[in-house]
Structure formats: C-alpha cells, structure tokens
Amino acid sequence: MKQAGIEIEKITVRYGNSVPVRALSLDVKPGEFVSLLGPSGCGKTTTLRSIAGFSDIAEGDIRIGGVSVRDVPANKRNIGMVYQDYALFPHMSVEKNIGFGLRMRNVSADEIRQRAFAAAEQLRLSGFLDRYPQQLSGGQQQRVALARALVVRPDVLLLDEPMAALDKQLRSDMQFELKDLQKSVGITTVFVTHDQEEALSLSDRIAVMHDGKILQIDKPDTLYQFPATRFVAEFVGTANLFKAKVSNVGGKSRIELDGLNVSIQLDRELKAGEVEVMLRPEQIEFGNEASVSLPVRVQSTVFVGVATRYQVTTASRQVVRVDVSGVQSVRPATGEQATISWRLSDMRIYRDGRLEP
Amino acid sequence: MKAKLGVLLLLLPALGLIAGFLIALTSVLVMSVMDSSGALSLESYRSFLGDERNLTILLQSIWIALYVTVICLLLGYPIAIAMSRSSRTVASLITLALAIQFFSIYVVKMYGWMLILGNNGVINRMLLGSGIVSAPVKLMYNELGVAIGLTAAALPLMVFPINAVLQTISLRYEEAALGLGAGRLRALLSITLPLSVPGILSGVILTFVFCFAAYLTPGLLGGGFFKMIGNVIYEQAVARFNYSFAAAAAVITLLISLIAIVGVNKASQVLAGGRQ
Amino acid sequence: MKAGAARDPLTIAATAIAFVTLFAATFPLFVTTITAFNATNETVFPPNGWSLRWFWNIVAQPELVEAAAFSLVLAVISSAISISLGVVSAVALTRKKFPGRDLIDAFLMSPLLVPQVILGLSFLVFFVRIGSKQPFLNLLLLHVVLTFPYALRVIRSSLIRMNPKLEEAAVGLGASSLKSFFLVTFPQMRPSLFVAIFFCFVVSFDNFTASAFLTVSGATLPVQIYFNIESSLDPTISAISALLIVSSAFFVIVADRVVGVEKIV
Ligand SMILES: Nc1ncnc2c1ncn2[C@@H]1O[C@H](COP(=O)(O)OP(=O)(O)O)[C@@H](O)[C@H]1O
Ligand SMILES: [Mg+2]
C-alpha cells in the first residue's frame, strides 16, 4: 500500500463568530497512527473534517502525500472516514455499503464484488453481506464502516470517535482489532477521541487539543510522564497538584508546599516564585522510604481492579489520590493516620501552567 | 381495570364524533344504491357509468391529477432540498414564503390566479401591451388554467412531507458518500433520493387525492368549460338534489382515491425491499 | 456542514428553482392585494389609478360582512371544541397503554383520508336524511370533524416527544396525577397548543369545498366570496381578499416568531 503523510500547516476554521480551530499545525508521518485527544468541543472533529474536505479552512494549508488538498473537493481526496454513528447507508445491504466507494470510482461490477468479499472476510463480515445495517450489532456496524472506508484503498484513514457507541468489553476488543488492522494495512491514521485510555493504548503519537489548538504532541509514555502543561497533566491520567513556592538560598533551590510543613531540597536550580508540583497517584506510596514524605489521614478507598485508589487528606485539607498496586504491602485503613512519600525525580513542576525543564 | 374505563371515558366524545362522521359517510354509500323511491337499486351507478360525458370527466380528472402530481414533485423536490439543505436564513425565507402561500385562503389564491390568467389579466395585458399577440390568449376557463391553479394549490402538500423527511435524514449520509468519492449529483441520486422516498410517497398521495377530487379550482378556473368529478358531484347534489347520483359518483371517487393510496403504499413496500 | 453544503452547485440550483417557483406561487397574492386599490371598477394590474373606495365598499355589502362574522364565530367555536377534544383524547391515547390503541388513533384520524367533496356530500346527505334544519349547527359539526384530527395530531405528537418520566417524577415528589398534569405536562404542551389553535382556526376559516355543500343560505366567507366571483369581478373582492391575505400572512409571521415556522408546516 502506498503510504501518504499528512502535513497540516497553521489551519484556521471559522463558523461565523466561532473559531473552532486556530492556527493548528500537525504532521502525521506515513503509516503513523496519531490520536487527537481533547475534551468535547475543543475542535477535534472540525480538524478531522478539514482533512477530509468537509470543513472549509479559512487560513493555512493541508498536504496529503506532499500535495496540497486545499482546492481538492472531498470526493476527490481519496480518504477513508469512519463516523461516530458510522453513517452506514440504511437503504443498502452490507455488500452495497462496502462496495459504494468502488462504484463511485467506476470499478467493474466483478471487481467490486471480489474486493467487497475480501474486505468482508478481513473484517469477519462474510456471513452478513446481505443484511441491512439496522440488522447488525454495534460492533458489526463498526466493522462494516471500517470495511467501507478501507476497501477503496484510501491514502489516509480518519476515525471520529468510532468506539463511542460500543460497550466497554466490545470497545477493548475492537481497539486491539483496529490496531492490528491498521498495522497490517499500514495506513496513515488520524483517530479522534476524548477517551485518554483509548488514545494511550492505540496511538503511535497523541496530540492533545484544547480550544482549537494542539498543546502537546508526543508518544503516549512521554505524554504521560512529561505533560508539557498543567492542562495536559490533568487531562491525561490523574494529577495530584500542590501549590508551592520556590526559593533560592546560596545557589540551591528549595520548594515549600503551601500550608504544609514540607521543604524539599532540589538537585537543580529554579527561578524563585510560585509554582505547582504534580505527581501521579501511582508515584506516591505509603511509608517514608522515598525522598519526600508527608503525614496524611486516610479518607476512603476504592478498589479499581489492578490497584486500590486511596483518597487521603493532608494537614491543609487537600485531597491527594494514591494508587497502591497488588505488590505493595503497606495498606492503611480508612480513618488511620499514615505517611505518604515520593521520589524527587517523579515530581513535575509547573510555573504558570507550563512544565519547568 | 379502573384506568382502562377512565381512558374509554376520556375517548368517548371523540369516538362519538368520528362515529358520527362515519355514519354520515355510510349514508352516502346507502344513498348511492337507492333509487328515487327508496328501493335498493344500482340505477345511479348505471346512469353514471353509462354516460360517456361522466366517464370523460372522470378520466380527465385522473389524468390532470396525475400530471399535476408529477409537476408538483418536479418543482417540490428541489424546494424541499432548498428548505433542508441551504443556509438557515435562506431556508427559513423559503419556508416562510411557502407557509404564507399555503395558509392564505384557498378561494383567494384561486381568485388571484384569475387576475393573472384572465383575458384582462396580468399576462394577457403584458402580451397585448407589448404587441406579441393581437387578441387575448386563453389561459383559463380551460384545462391549462385548472392545471395551473391545482399546481399552485397542491404544491405545499408535496413539499411539506418531503421536507419533513429530508430534515430527519442525517447530513452524514451524503457526506459519507462524498468522502467515498461520489459527486454531489450522485450522492443526491444514490443516497438522499432513496432515503426520502417515504416523504415523496406521502406527498404524492396527498397531492393526487387533493387534485383528483378538486372542486373549487375547476369551478373558478375551469369556469364550467373544464369540469372535474368534484363539479359533477356538487352540481348533482346541490343544484339538482339528485343525491343518489351524486352519491354514486362520490363512492366511485372515493374508491379511486383509496386504490391510489393503497397502490402507492404497496409500491413503497416493494421499493423498501428486504429492509423491513 | 450546512454552511459548506449551501455553497455546492446542486443546493444553489435547488434554491434558484425554489425562489422562482415561490415567486410565481405568491405573485397572485401580491397582484390581488394591489388590484384592491384600483380607482375604476376594472380589476386590473397595474391599477388604473389609486383609491381606497373598494375597501369602503366591503362595508356596503352586508352579505360579505355577515359571512365574515359567521366564519369567525364558526372558526372560534369549532376550534375550541376540537382543541378540548384533542387534548383529552391525546392524553388518553398517549399516557395509557391499552389494546387497539393504534386502531383507535387511526380511526380518529380517518376524516383526513376522505376528500373534501365527499365529506361535504356525506354531511349534506346525512342532514337531509335526519331532516336537520340548523345550518349553523350542521356546519359546526362538519368543522369540528374537519379540525379535530389536526388538533389531535399536533397535541399527540408533542405528548409523545415529552418525557413521561417527568410526570412520574412529579408524582414521586408527592403531586397528585391531576396536579402533575397541570404543573408539569400542560406547561410543556403550550407551543403545541398554539400550533393546534393556529391549524384548527385556519382549516375552519379557510374551508370552502366541504362547507359549500351545507351553505345554500347563511354562507361562510369563502363560499360567499366564491359566489361573488362567479357573479361579478369588481374590485371589492380584491379588497376583502387583500385584507385576508394580509391577515393570514400576519398570523403566519406571528406563528413563526412564537413557535418557528417549521412547526406549522
Ligand atoms: N457547523 C458548525 N457550525 C458552527 N459551529 C460549529 C460547527 N461545527 C462545530 N462547531 C463548533 O466548533 C466547536 C468545535 O466543535 P468540534 O470540532 O465538533 O469539537 P469536538 O469534536 O472536539 O467535540 C464547537 O464549539 C462547535 O459548537
Ligand atoms: Mg467530535
């Protein structure tokens, strides 16, 4: 399969007074799987629709396979798109749905049949070719939508929250299936979701969006461990944030957590001033083995399968979330006093919402 | 049990009203098979169907209703598309214009067309004034005038149901078709048009039945020179007190309307194919 | 999406057809209104000079004024009856489940399936047979039959769209079911009641075909106008027509402001 990259250069989309996409740039490498992740209304769908040619871009340019598509209408862009509600044609059988794109490309009837059968086989739909969309389950409908998009051998695959309508078990099955399919076909894919777990598990890279802009684009582990902004830290994964002050004494920086009698000696130099300290729940443990420790009272616990999530409160009444996994043995009970601690290297420091290097 | 009884009580007045209507309707049926002395007889049907003039009027009523329905569909479908697919301002402007036309008094609308089509009407004054013709062109008191009047009166009956269905068809379908390489026209013909068939069918039924059984429009714009079955029924009943004959004509009209309704519904089931 | 679709050639072509067709369809209304201002007794467009005399002439024709008053009273009373029946029947049909419900619904809507001439003839024959000599009551019954299905359809569809859990929630909070109807359901029905009143009034006031069978004397306004057109074409007809055109356009625009025009089409 021919692989085409997508280069989005400072595009802006306007609808009357609202500007859902603002000077957004994004490069997707050939064969790469990139997710657009962000809260509802941040402009993910609009960005995707600009790539597909359904939203007019007021400024900027989009290139697919190095060629500008600004003036190419949607039906000439050779793009495969899967919608959240799949948009399967209700008056056409599964076979007709899958073959639609080929019919529009004036492929011969024989070849349409052959390729529709092959696509159906690949997506385990062989037994359903004569059915109508409303006679299929949600998972089957989604596979038809995928088959319909892929059978025309598009340059890029665009998926707009395709898992949103599925229940949890089916969703995780389909995630694996989608990932396998994408790798085996090798197609450049842009995937829109507001579900961070989904983005983390599927993507080569994730672009976190907010207010029509991309805040950060990185590999999932980098994004999780080094969120570039406080917004990303809070949107991807769970973030414990402490307000704090940096002071410099004799070339060394110290951080004091507000309202708590904790002073942390840093191994690097920072500018003095107000900051926020961010920690992931699984980076905090009970006991005082790690370098920074803090007395707390256990408020509640929730068992979430792989771990137990504790809500504890500090002396300043701030709630801190702590994840204790199966291998850890220290497990205080609700109402007890305890000590939490963490390693200096796990701390992320944000000044005015941006990560301190 | 008590709740059921309550429902029945609530529905009773309406049920009584519509039962009264059905009794009135039945009295037409009964009247149609009675002769002047009140005995059972098919005389009225015989005299209706035996008179070539009546058959001609019946056939030309069916024919004009058929082609006016086709004209309304050809004009109405684009209007419905414009109402459901153009920008909000344009769409509501069109809807408002159509609503104002639809809700103005029927007899006034037809009177307006007389002022346009008459010998001293707008069109003939223009034609005469510019010297294109030397004598007025006959635009009404004939089939043409009736067809124009029926088209104007029935157009909203075609547009509204099609628009209602188009409004419910997600734009995603057309968009998905474009994304798969279809041009605008092909997306319309292969996606939007088939999905709007239910609206087209109810528009067709409403328009056909309305035109076929029209009385006011052929009365004014046909002016006695072009008659439809509705005029026959009215004249026989109101001017000649020939209730039995009028009833027979009405029963035949009702039957043809019902055949059209059932036929169109059957056609829709065939079109829907294996989907249901 | 809509903005994007609006600019494609197909929608533009459809919009052009719509504008041309609607211009043609509304042009006679415009012409009628203008001819009402003719100075002479020729009903022509453009007018041979201007005057308001034909409007004054309406008042000089008592049968027109009487017919207008008659139609107005008929429309108000028949609408009131139809709306009351419509609310009660819609509530019964929507809120309670019972066997044969759809059948009853179809039964109640059946007058809509019957062409107007046949409706008119039915009532004529029926009243002749029972020997009813009450022109107003006869017409009233006809008009209630004509308007009731519209009232039922509009009100019922609004009730179907309404969340029945709301009324349940009110009962759960301690309201009696009658109270919860008036405090929760009824306020939500208001737009549909407005639409139903609009429909019933227009259907009754505008009705010509069925009514013509029952009004040898004591004519409704449309029937009276029809007879006047048949007997002579003087601009008085244009004058009364102009008043009717302007007032129905006014009511459509009011309805558009109150509930949105798409609700009444
Ligand atoms: N066709 C449109 N017309 C006007 N505003 C729109 C349109 N489509 C989207 N928007 C606005 O753009 C913003 C972003 O929408 P969208 O891209 O759908 O967000 P997301 O997919 O991230 O939830 C929203 O505020 C939405 O209201
Ligand atoms: Mg979206």
mmCIF file of N, CA, C and O in Angstrom, chain B residues 213-251:
data_model
loop_
_atom_site.group_PDB
_atom_site.id
_atom_site.type_symbol
_atom_site.label_atom_id
_atom_site.label_comp_id
_atom_site.label_asym_id
_atom_site.label_seq_id
_atom_site.Cartn_x
_atom_site.Cartn_y
_atom_site.Cartn_z
ATOM 1 N N ALA B 213 -59.976 15.064 -6.537
ATOM 2 C CA ALA B 213 -61.304 15.382 -6.017
ATOM 3 C C ALA B 213 -61.518 16.889 -5.871
ATOM 4 O O ALA B 213 -62.343 17.330 -5.085
ATOM 5 N N ALA B 214 -60.769 17.680 -6.639
ATOM 6 C CA ALA B 214 -60.881 19.134 -6.504
ATOM 7 C C ALA B 214 -62.242 19.623 -6.997
ATOM 8 O O ALA B 214 -62.837 19.047 -7.896
ATOM 9 N N TYR B 215 -62.705 20.673 -6.386
ATOM 10 C CA TYR B 215 -63.973 21.265 -6.809
ATOM 11 C C TYR B 215 -63.826 22.770 -7.024
ATOM 12 O O TYR B 215 -64.235 23.322 -8.049
ATOM 13 N N LEU B 216 -63.172 23.429 -6.080
ATOM 14 C CA LEU B 216 -63.050 24.882 -6.145
ATOM 15 C C LEU B 216 -62.244 25.344 -7.363
ATOM 16 O O LEU B 216 -62.673 26.229 -8.112
ATOM 17 N N THR B 217 -61.061 24.735 -7.566
ATOM 18 C CA THR B 217 -60.193 25.180 -8.657
ATOM 19 C C THR B 217 -60.846 24.993 -10.035
ATOM 20 O O THR B 217 -60.908 25.953 -10.820
ATOM 21 N N PRO B 218 -61.361 23.798 -10.341
ATOM 22 C CA PRO B 218 -62.029 23.690 -11.656
ATOM 23 C C PRO B 218 -63.278 24.553 -11.712
ATOM 24 O O PRO B 218 -63.640 25.029 -12.795
ATOM 25 N N GLY B 219 -63.909 24.793 -10.552
ATOM 26 C CA GLY B 219 -65.083 25.650 -10.544
ATOM 27 C C GLY B 219 -64.749 27.062 -10.991
ATOM 28 O O GLY B 219 -65.432 27.644 -11.830
ATOM 29 N N LEU B 220 -63.663 27.636 -10.460
ATOM 30 C CA LEU B 220 -63.311 29.015 -10.806
ATOM 31 C C LEU B 220 -62.492 29.098 -12.081
ATOM 32 O O LEU B 220 -62.794 29.877 -12.980
ATOM 33 N N LEU B 221 -61.428 28.290 -12.179
ATOM 34 C CA LEU B 221 -60.514 28.426 -13.314
ATOM 35 C C LEU B 221 -60.951 27.596 -14.517
ATOM 36 O O LEU B 221 -60.455 27.783 -15.620
ATOM 37 N N GLY B 222 -61.868 26.644 -14.283
ATOM 38 C CA GLY B 222 -62.440 25.902 -15.404
ATOM 39 C C GLY B 222 -63.694 26.603 -15.905
ATOM 40 O O GLY B 222 -64.087 26.448 -17.064
ATOM 41 N N GLY B 223 -64.327 27.342 -14.997
ATOM 42 C CA GLY B 223 -65.467 28.170 -15.356
ATOM 43 C C GLY B 223 -66.574 27.441 -16.099
ATOM 44 O O GLY B 223 -67.252 28.027 -16.927
ATOM 45 N N GLY B 224 -66.749 26.138 -15.831
ATOM 46 C CA GLY B 224 -67.810 25.402 -16.500
ATOM 47 C C GLY B 224 -67.370 24.829 -17.840
ATOM 48 O O GLY B 224 -68.038 23.969 -18.402
ATOM 49 N N PHE B 225 -66.210 25.271 -18.332
ATOM 50 C CA PHE B 225 -65.734 24.751 -19.623
ATOM 51 C C PHE B 225 -64.860 23.517 -19.432
ATOM 52 O O PHE B 225 -64.785 22.658 -20.290
ATOM 53 N N PHE B 226 -64.166 23.481 -18.308
ATOM 54 C CA PHE B 226 -63.397 22.283 -17.979
ATOM 55 C C PHE B 226 -63.894 21.784 -16.630
ATOM 56 O O PHE B 226 -63.699 22.438 -15.613
ATOM 57 N N LYS B 227 -64.567 20.640 -16.648
ATOM 58 C CA LYS B 227 -65.167 20.136 -15.415
ATOM 59 C C LYS B 227 -64.385 18.967 -14.874
ATOM 60 O O LYS B 227 -63.783 18.195 -15.619
ATOM 61 N N MET B 228 -64.419 18.840 -13.545
ATOM 62 C CA MET B 228 -63.834 17.663 -12.919
ATOM 63 C C MET B 228 -64.924 16.957 -12.135
ATOM 64 O O MET B 228 -66.024 17.476 -11.957
ATOM 65 N N ILE B 229 -64.588 15.790 -11.618
ATOM 66 C CA ILE B 229 -65.598 14.949 -10.979
ATOM 67 C C ILE B 229 -66.225 15.655 -9.770
ATOM 68 O O ILE B 229 -67.411 15.492 -9.484
ATOM 69 N N GLY B 230 -65.426 16.483 -9.097
ATOM 70 C CA GLY B 230 -65.945 17.229 -7.955
ATOM 71 C C GLY B 230 -67.092 18.152 -8.355
ATOM 72 O O GLY B 230 -68.078 18.298 -7.621
ATOM 73 N N ASN B 231 -66.975 18.770 -9.548
ATOM 74 C CA ASN B 231 -68.044 19.651 -10.018
ATOM 75 C C ASN B 231 -69.319 18.874 -10.295
ATOM 76 O O ASN B 231 -70.416 19.346 -10.019
ATOM 77 N N VAL B 232 -69.148 17.655 -10.837
ATOM 78 C CA VAL B 232 -70.315 16.822 -11.118
ATOM 79 C C VAL B 232 -71.042 16.499 -9.818
ATOM 80 O O VAL B 232 -72.268 16.643 -9.707
ATOM 81 N N ILE B 233 -70.274 16.069 -8.811
ATOM 82 C CA ILE B 233 -70.885 15.701 -7.531
ATOM 83 C C ILE B 233 -71.642 16.895 -6.955
ATOM 84 O O ILE B 233 -72.785 16.790 -6.521
ATOM 85 N N TYR B 234 -70.999 18.071 -6.969
ATOM 86 C CA TYR B 234 -71.620 19.252 -6.377
ATOM 87 C C TYR B 234 -72.898 19.636 -7.116
ATOM 88 O O TYR B 234 -73.945 19.867 -6.506
ATOM 89 N N GLU B 235 -72.801 19.704 -8.437
ATOM 90 C CA GLU B 235 -73.985 20.102 -9.213
ATOM 91 C C GLU B 235 -75.151 19.164 -8.988
ATOM 92 O O GLU B 235 -76.288 19.597 -8.766
ATOM 93 N N GLN B 236 -74.847 17.870 -9.059
ATOM 94 C CA GLN B 236 -75.926 16.889 -8.915
ATOM 95 C C GLN B 236 -76.565 16.999 -7.531
ATOM 96 O O GLN B 236 -77.778 16.924 -7.396
ATOM 97 N N ALA B 237 -75.755 17.177 -6.505
ATOM 98 C CA ALA B 237 -76.283 17.174 -5.150
ATOM 99 C C ALA B 237 -76.944 18.504 -4.799
ATOM 100 O O ALA B 237 -78.081 18.534 -4.320
ATOM 101 N N VAL B 238 -76.248 19.610 -5.049
ATOM 102 C CA VAL B 238 -76.724 20.892 -4.538
ATOM 103 C C VAL B 238 -77.695 21.570 -5.494
ATOM 104 O O VAL B 238 -78.715 22.126 -5.070
ATOM 105 N N ALA B 239 -77.398 21.496 -6.820
ATOM 106 C CA ALA B 239 -78.263 22.207 -7.759
ATOM 107 C C ALA B 239 -79.452 21.349 -8.186
ATOM 108 O O ALA B 239 -80.530 21.857 -8.452
ATOM 109 N N ARG B 240 -79.255 20.013 -8.268
ATOM 110 C CA ARG B 240 -80.329 19.183 -8.810
ATOM 111 C C ARG B 240 -80.977 18.271 -7.775
ATOM 112 O O ARG B 240 -81.847 17.476 -8.106
ATOM 113 N N PHE B 241 -80.469 18.334 -6.564
ATOM 114 C CA PHE B 241 -80.987 17.468 -5.495
ATOM 115 C C PHE B 241 -80.974 15.991 -5.893
ATOM 116 O O PHE B 241 -81.744 15.189 -5.386
ATOM 117 N N ASN B 242 -80.105 15.635 -6.815
ATOM 118 C CA ASN B 242 -80.022 14.246 -7.257
ATOM 119 C C ASN B 242 -79.003 13.530 -6.374
ATOM 120 O O ASN B 242 -77.905 13.185 -6.793
ATOM 121 N N TYR B 243 -79.396 13.303 -5.118
ATOM 122 C CA TYR B 243 -78.445 12.793 -4.131
ATOM 123 C C TYR B 243 -77.916 11.421 -4.498
ATOM 124 O O TYR B 243 -76.742 11.117 -4.291
ATOM 125 N N SER B 244 -78.767 10.584 -5.017
ATOM 126 C CA SER B 244 -78.345 9.221 -5.304
ATOM 127 C C SER B 244 -77.244 9.201 -6.366
ATOM 128 O O SER B 244 -76.224 8.524 -6.220
ATOM 129 N N PHE B 245 -77.438 10.003 -7.400
ATOM 130 C CA PHE B 245 -76.442 10.068 -8.462
ATOM 131 C C PHE B 245 -75.134 10.648 -7.922
ATOM 132 O O PHE B 245 -74.040 10.123 -8.160
ATOM 133 N N ALA B 246 -75.246 11.748 -7.160
ATOM 134 C CA ALA B 246 -74.052 12.359 -6.569
ATOM 135 C C ALA B 246 -73.337 11.362 -5.678
ATOM 136 O O ALA B 246 -72.101 11.269 -5.677
ATOM 137 N N ALA B 247 -74.120 10.586 -4.924
ATOM 138 C CA ALA B 247 -73.522 9.607 -4.019
ATOM 139 C C ALA B 247 -72.771 8.544 -4.800
ATOM 140 O O ALA B 247 -71.661 8.144 -4.411
ATOM 141 N N ALA B 248 -73.356 8.088 -5.910
ATOM 142 C CA ALA B 248 -72.668 7.078 -6.715
ATOM 143 C C ALA B 248 -71.347 7.635 -7.236
ATOM 144 O O ALA B 248 -70.296 6.975 -7.167
ATOM 145 N N ALA B 249 -71.383 8.875 -7.730
ATOM 146 C CA ALA B 249 -70.148 9.500 -8.214
ATOM 147 C C ALA B 249 -69.125 9.632 -7.079
ATOM 148 O O ALA B 249 -67.924 9.402 -7.266
ATOM 149 N N ALA B 250 -69.630 9.966 -5.873
ATOM 150 C CA ALA B 250 -68.731 10.131 -4.730
ATOM 151 C C ALA B 250 -68.103 8.800 -4.339
ATOM 152 O O ALA B 250 -66.912 8.739 -4.019
ATOM 153 N N VAL B 251 -68.891 7.744 -4.362
ATOM 154 C CA VAL B 251 -68.347 6.433 -3.995
ATOM 155 C C VAL B 251 -67.261 6.031 -4.987
ATOM 156 O O VAL B 251 -66.191 5.540 -4.599
#
